[in-house]
Coordinates of C-alpha atoms in Angstrom, one line a residue:
X1377 CA -62.9 4.0 -3.3
X1378 CA -64.0 2.6 -6.5
X1379 CA -66.8 3.9 -9.0
X1380 CA -69.0 0.8 -9.7
X1381 CA -71.3 2.8 -11.9
X1382 CA -71.1 6.1 -14.0
X1383 CA -73.6 8.0 -15.7
X1384 CA -73.2 11.1 -17.8
X1385 CA -76.2 13.1 -19.3
X1386 CA -75.8 16.3 -21.8
X1387 CA -72.1 16.5 -20.5
X1388 CA -69.9 18.3 -23.2
X1389 CA -70.6 16.3 -26.2
X1390 CA -72.0 13.2 -24.4
X1391 CA -75.8 13.2 -24.7
X1392 CA -76.4 10.4 -22.4
X1393 CA -73.9 7.3 -21.4
X1394 CA -73.9 4.8 -18.5
X1395 CA -71.0 2.7 -17.7
X1396 CA -69.8 0.1 -15.2
X1397 CA -66.0 0.3 -14.9
X1398 CA -63.7 -2.1 -13.8
X1399 CA -61.8 -1.8 -10.3
X1400 CA -58.3 -1.9 -12.0
X1401 CA -57.3 -0.5 -15.1
X1402 CA -59.8 1.0 -17.4
X1403 CA -58.7 2.3 -21.1
X1404 CA -61.0 4.7 -23.0
X1405 CA -59.9 5.3 -26.5
X1406 CA -61.2 7.2 -29.6
X1407 CA -60.4 9.8 -32.2
X1408 CA -59.2 13.3 -30.9
X1409 CA -62.5 15.3 -29.9
X1410 CA -64.8 12.2 -29.5
X1411 CA -65.2 12.8 -25.7
X1412 CA -62.3 10.8 -24.0
X1413 CA -61.2 13.8 -22.0
X1414 CA -64.7 14.4 -21.2
X1415 CA -65.1 10.8 -19.4
X1416 CA -62.3 11.7 -17.2
X1417 CA -63.6 15.2 -16.9
X1418 CA -67.2 13.9 -15.4
X1419 CA -65.4 11.9 -12.7
X1420 CA -63.1 14.9 -11.7
X1421 CA -66.2 17.0 -11.2
X1422 CA -67.9 14.4 -9.3
X1423 CA -65.1 14.8 -6.8
X1424 CA -64.4 18.5 -6.7
X1425 CA -67.5 20.0 -8.0
X1426 CA -65.9 21.9 -10.9
X1427 CA -64.2 21.2 -13.9
X1428 CA -60.4 20.7 -14.8
X1429 CA -60.9 22.5 -18.2
X1430 CA -63.2 25.3 -17.7
X1431 CA -65.4 27.0 -15.2
X1432 CA -67.8 28.1 -17.8
X1433 CA -71.2 26.3 -17.5
X1434 CA -72.1 27.0 -21.1
X1435 CA -69.1 25.4 -22.2
X1436 CA -69.7 22.0 -20.4
X1437 CA -73.5 21.8 -20.9
X1438 CA -74.4 20.0 -24.1
X1439 CA -75.3 22.6 -26.9
X1440 CA -79.2 23.4 -26.6
X1441 CA -79.3 21.5 -23.3
X1442 CA -80.4 23.7 -20.1
X1443 CA -78.2 21.6 -17.8
X1444 CA -76.0 18.4 -17.3
X1445 CA -76.5 15.8 -14.7
X1446 CA -73.9 13.5 -13.4
X1447 CA -74.1 10.4 -11.0
X1448 CA -71.9 8.0 -9.3
X1449 CA -72.4 4.9 -7.5
X1450 CA -69.3 3.8 -5.5
X1451 CA -68.0 0.7 -4.2
X1452 CA -69.2 1.5 -0.4
X1453 CA -72.8 2.0 -1.9
X1454 CA -72.6 5.3 -1.9
X1455 CA -74.1 7.6 -4.3
X1456 CA -73.0 11.4 -5.6
X1457 CA -75.0 13.3 -7.9
X1458 CA -74.8 16.8 -9.5
X1459 CA -76.8 18.7 -11.8
X1460 CA -75.5 22.2 -13.4
X1461 CA -77.7 24.8 -15.0
X1462 CA -76.3 27.0 -17.9
X1463 CA -76.9 29.9 -15.2
X1464 CA -74.2 28.2 -12.9
X1465 CA -76.9 27.3 -10.4
X1466 CA -76.3 23.7 -9.4
X1467 CA -77.3 20.8 -7.3
X1468 CA -75.1 18.4 -5.0
X1469 CA -76.3 15.5 -3.6
X1470 CA -74.8 12.7 -1.4
X1471 CA -77.0 9.9 -0.9
X1472 CA -80.1 11.4 -2.1
X1473 CA -79.4 14.3 0.6
X1474 CA -78.2 18.0 -0.6
X1475 CA -74.1 18.1 0.4
X1476 CA -73.3 20.7 3.0
X1477 CA -69.9 21.2 1.4
X1478 CA -67.9 20.2 -1.5
X1479 CA -65.2 19.1 0.9
X1480 CA -67.4 16.3 1.3
X1481 CA -67.1 15.1 -2.2
X1482 CA -63.3 15.0 -2.0
X1483 CA -63.5 13.1 1.0
X1484 CA -65.4 10.7 -0.7
X1485 CA -63.9 10.3 -4.1
X1486 CA -60.0 10.7 -3.9
X1487 CA -58.7 11.4 -7.1
X1488 CA -55.3 12.1 -8.7
X1489 CA -54.9 13.6 -12.4
X1490 CA -52.2 13.2 -14.5
X1491 CA -52.8 15.3 -18.2
X1492 CA -50.8 17.6 -20.0
X1493 CA -52.1 20.3 -17.8
X1494 CA -50.4 18.7 -14.8
X1495 CA -47.2 20.2 -16.0
X1496 CA -48.0 23.2 -14.0
X1497 CA -47.3 21.6 -11.1
X1498 CA -43.6 22.0 -11.6
X1499 CA -43.5 25.0 -14.4
X1500 CA -45.8 27.5 -12.7
X1501 CA -45.8 29.1 -9.4
X1502 CA -46.1 27.4 -5.8
X1503 CA -50.0 27.8 -5.5
X1504 CA -50.6 24.7 -7.6
X1505 CA -47.4 22.7 -5.4
X1506 CA -49.6 24.3 -1.9
X1507 CA -52.5 22.7 -3.4
X1508 CA -50.7 19.2 -4.1
X1509 CA -49.4 19.3 -0.5
X1510 CA -53.0 20.0 1.1
X1511 CA -54.5 17.7 -1.1
X1512 CA -52.3 14.8 0.8
X1513 CA -52.7 16.4 4.2
X1514 CA -56.4 17.0 3.8
X1515 CA -56.8 13.5 3.3
X1516 CA -54.3 12.5 6.1
X1517 CA -55.7 14.5 8.9
X1518 CA -59.2 14.9 9.4
X1519 CA -58.8 18.2 11.3
X1520 CA -56.9 19.8 8.3
X1521 CA -59.8 21.1 6.3
X1522 CA -61.0 22.9 9.6
X1523 CA -58.0 24.3 10.1
X1524 CA -57.3 25.5 6.5
X1525 CA -60.4 27.1 6.2
X1526 CA -60.0 28.9 9.8
X1527 CA -56.6 30.0 8.7
X1528 CA -57.7 31.6 5.4
X1529 CA -60.4 33.5 6.8
X1530 CA -58.0 34.9 9.7
X1531 CA -55.5 35.9 6.9
X1532 CA -58.2 37.4 4.5
X1533 CA -59.3 39.6 7.7
X1534 CA -55.6 40.3 8.5
X1535 CA -55.3 41.8 4.7
X1536 CA -58.3 43.7 5.1
X1537 CA -56.9 45.5 7.8
X1538 CA -53.6 46.1 6.3
X1539 CA -55.2 47.6 3.2
X1540 CA -57.4 49.9 5.8
X1541 CA -54.0 51.1 7.5
X1542 CA -55.5 49.5 11.0
X1543 CA -53.6 50.2 13.9
X1544 CA -50.6 47.7 15.0
X1545 CA -52.9 46.9 18.2
X1546 CA -56.1 46.0 16.3
X1547 CA -53.8 43.9 13.8
X1548 CA -52.2 42.1 16.9
X1549 CA -55.7 40.7 17.9
X1550 CA -55.5 38.9 14.6
X1551 CA -52.2 37.7 14.6
X1552 CA -52.2 35.8 17.8
X1553 CA -55.2 33.4 16.2
X1554 CA -53.4 33.5 12.9
X1555 CA -50.1 32.2 14.4
X1556 CA -52.0 29.7 16.1
X1557 CA -53.5 28.2 13.2
X1558 CA -50.8 28.8 10.7
X1559 CA -48.4 27.0 13.1
X1560 CA -50.9 24.1 13.3
X1561 CA -51.1 24.0 9.1
X1562 CA -47.8 23.9 8.8
X1563 CA -47.0 21.2 11.1
X1564 CA -50.1 19.1 9.0
X1565 CA -47.8 19.9 5.7
X1566 CA -44.7 18.8 7.0
X1567 CA -46.1 15.5 8.5
X1568 CA -47.4 15.0 5.0
X1569 CA -44.4 15.9 3.1
X1570 CA -42.2 13.4 5.2
X1571 CA -44.5 10.7 4.5
X1572 CA -44.7 11.6 0.5
X1573 CA -41.1 11.5 0.5
X1574 CA -41.0 8.0 2.3
X1575 CA -43.3 7.2 -0.5
X1576 CA -41.4 8.6 -3.6
X1577 CA -38.0 7.3 -2.8
X1578 CA -39.1 4.0 -4.2
X1579 CA -41.0 5.2 -7.2
X1580 CA -38.5 7.8 -8.3
X1581 CA -35.9 5.3 -8.2
X1582 CA -38.2 3.2 -11.1
X1583 CA -39.0 6.1 -13.0
X1584 CA -35.6 8.2 -13.0
X1585 CA -33.3 5.9 -11.6
X1586 CA -30.1 8.1 -12.8
X1587 CA -31.5 11.7 -11.9
X1588 CA -30.6 12.9 -8.0
X1589 CA -33.8 14.3 -7.0
X1590 CA -34.2 16.7 -4.0
X1591 CA -37.6 17.3 -2.5
X1592 CA -38.3 19.5 0.3
X1593 CA -40.8 21.5 1.8
X1594 CA -40.4 25.2 2.6
X1595 CA -43.1 26.7 5.0
X1596 CA -43.2 30.3 3.6
X1597 CA -40.9 32.2 6.0
X1598 CA -37.7 31.7 7.6
X1599 CA -37.5 28.6 9.4
X1600 CA -35.1 29.7 12.0
X1601 CA -37.6 32.8 13.3
X1602 CA -41.1 32.0 14.8
X1603 CA -44.4 33.1 13.2
X1604 CA -45.3 35.3 15.8
X1605 CA -41.8 37.3 15.1
X1606 CA -42.2 37.1 11.3
X1607 CA -45.7 38.9 11.9
X1608 CA -44.7 41.5 14.3
X1609 CA -41.2 42.3 12.2
X1610 CA -42.9 42.4 9.0
X1611 CA -45.8 45.0 9.8
X1612 CA -44.6 47.9 8.7
X1613 CA -43.7 46.1 5.1
X1614 CA -47.0 44.7 5.2
X1615 CA -49.1 48.1 6.0
X1616 CA -47.0 49.5 2.9
X1617 CA -47.7 47.0 0.6
X1618 CA -51.8 46.5 1.9
X1619 CA -51.1 42.4 2.3
X1620 CA -49.2 39.7 4.5
X1621 CA -45.6 38.8 2.6
X1622 CA -44.9 35.9 4.7
X1623 CA -46.6 32.9 6.6
X1624 CA -47.8 29.5 5.5
X1625 CA -50.2 31.0 2.7
X1626 CA -46.6 31.0 0.7
X1627 CA -45.6 27.4 1.5
X1628 CA -43.9 25.5 -1.6
X1629 CA -42.6 22.0 -2.3
X1630 CA -39.1 22.5 -3.8
X1631 CA -37.8 19.9 -6.3
X1632 CA -34.2 20.2 -7.2
X1633 CA -31.5 18.5 -9.2
X1634 CA -28.2 18.9 -8.2
X1635 CA -29.1 22.4 -6.3
X1636 CA -31.0 23.4 -9.6
X1637 CA -35.1 23.7 -10.0
X1638 CA -36.3 20.4 -11.6
X1639 CA -37.7 22.4 -14.3
X1640 CA -34.6 23.7 -15.5
X1641 CA -32.7 20.4 -15.3
X1642 CA -34.9 17.7 -16.7
X1643 CA -36.2 16.9 -20.0
X1644 CA -40.1 17.1 -21.1
X1645 CA -40.2 13.6 -20.8
X1646 CA -38.1 13.4 -17.5
X1647 CA -40.6 15.8 -15.9
X1648 CA -43.5 13.9 -16.8
X1649 CA -42.7 10.8 -15.1
X1650 CA -41.6 13.0 -12.0
X1651 CA -45.1 14.5 -12.1
X1652 CA -46.3 10.9 -12.2
X1653 CA -44.3 9.5 -9.6
X1654 CA -45.7 12.6 -7.0
X1655 CA -49.3 11.7 -8.3
X1656 CA -49.0 8.0 -7.7
X1657 CA -47.2 8.6 -4.2
X1658 CA -50.1 10.5 -3.1
X1659 CA -52.4 7.6 -3.8
X1660 CA -49.6 5.1 -2.1
X1661 CA -49.7 7.3 1.1
X1662 CA -53.5 7.7 0.8
X1663 CA -53.5 4.0 1.3
X1664 CA -50.8 3.5 3.7
X1665 CA -52.6 6.0 6.0
X1666 CA -55.9 5.5 5.8
X1667 CA -56.4 2.2 4.3
X1668 CA -58.4 4.1 1.1
X1669 CA -57.4 3.7 -2.7
X1670 CA -57.1 6.8 -4.9
X1671 CA -58.7 6.8 -8.3
X1672 CA -56.1 7.9 -10.9
X1673 CA -57.0 9.7 -14.0
X1674 CA -54.7 9.7 -16.7
X1675 CA -55.2 11.8 -19.9
X1676 CA -53.0 11.1 -23.2
X1677 CA -51.0 8.9 -21.1
X1678 CA -48.7 8.2 -24.6
X1679 CA -47.6 11.5 -25.1
X1680 CA -44.1 12.2 -24.6
X1681 CA -43.3 8.7 -23.1
X1682 CA -41.9 5.7 -25.3
X1683 CA -43.0 2.5 -25.0
X1684 CA -40.8 1.1 -22.3
X1685 CA -41.9 4.4 -19.8
X1686 CA -45.5 3.7 -20.7
X1687 CA -45.2 0.3 -19.6
X1688 CA -43.6 1.4 -16.6
X1689 CA -45.8 4.2 -15.6
X1690 CA -49.0 1.4 -16.1
X1691 CA -47.0 -1.1 -13.9
X1692 CA -46.6 1.5 -11.4
X1693 CA -50.4 2.6 -11.5
X1694 CA -51.7 -1.1 -11.4
X1695 CA -49.5 -1.7 -8.1
X1696 CA -51.1 1.0 -6.5
X1697 CA -54.5 -1.3 -6.3
X1698 CA -56.4 1.8 -7.2
X1699 CA -58.8 2.3 -9.8
X1700 CA -57.1 3.9 -13.1
X1701 CA -58.8 5.3 -16.3
X1702 CA -56.4 5.7 -19.0
X1703 CA -57.2 7.8 -22.3
X1704 CA -55.6 7.1 -25.7
X1705 CA -56.3 7.6 -29.5
X1706 CA -55.6 3.9 -30.1
X1707 CA -55.5 0.8 -27.9
X1708 CA -52.5 -0.5 -29.9
X1709 CA -50.6 2.9 -28.1
X1710 CA -51.3 1.0 -25.0
X1711 CA -51.3 -2.8 -25.6
X1712 CA -48.3 -3.7 -23.1
X1713 CA -50.6 -4.4 -20.4
X1714 CA -53.9 -6.4 -19.8
X1715 CA -56.9 -3.9 -19.3
X1716 CA -59.6 -5.0 -17.2
X1717 CA -62.0 -2.9 -19.2
X1718 CA -62.0 -1.0 -22.3
X1719 CA -64.1 1.9 -23.9
X1720 CA -64.6 3.1 -27.4
X1721 CA -65.8 6.9 -27.4
X1722 CA -67.1 8.0 -30.7
X1723 CA -68.9 11.2 -31.3
X1724 CA -70.1 11.1 -27.6
X1725 CA -71.2 7.5 -27.6
X1726 CA -69.3 5.6 -25.0
X1727 CA -69.4 1.7 -25.8
X1728 CA -67.6 -1.3 -23.6
X1729 CA -65.4 -3.3 -25.7
X1730 CA -65.4 -6.9 -25.7
X1731 CA -62.2 -8.7 -26.2

């Protein structure tokens, strides 16, 4: 999937812009604060219905404007439009009709974001890594979203019963369904992680050829014990704490180097390359399994990477066959590859540059 046309109105410091990006490599360059990241943020918003920088509408809507509007026309002629008010109210339309759920946006416009904040994937807790796993499983299995949603509702109900000190018999009624959906959820995650590892092998050998990285899936409870036994044996502890301690909601993606966590063994530049490899592998798996292309948003690619690694990363992104948007301060920072299109951003004005 690719974006053929993108329109922004009153989004951050962009008053109005309409661009037609290339299907391959797109460079967005300009001084700090010019609006480069806002360009990527707008694309992200069209896919997930929220920002990757702020959850406050007042910070996203241009000063003294009542709302912002985003619009995209995709390569298959689908159209996505979003308008958000200062109050937080929003309208999401797909092909002119109100969207039934935000997940429909993600399905239409699969994105991977590589930014300075992407380090949270390795440096923060397991939540970010679960979301990373679930992105892949969501796009790989059409039933995943329904299973994931049902499991979350059941887990929420169980935790509420635990806080209310409900009887074991009451909780057992919910546990039966929770086990069923939890196992389905775990099986889907395992299948996706196996596919990810296959795609990662070649990419990591290019990015970090001398680093022995091991990637494994932790399902969230002792793999030698059945899930129903986990819930029953830990019930007394769960009642004392008021929440479910173990289960699929604690799943994680473990990345290690010589049996140590990757974040404790790699340099900052190596960590960035590992993150890039993981994100690119997501797109590769999507292409292999669904014959669909992922869009890559890369903010500040040049930071923490020398020229050789910048070149390698851009070549790997290009080889995915997906649409790529990369920001930089100066085009000379990334002059090592031929760009399909370049856009200069200055004080919120986005202008396509002709070579």
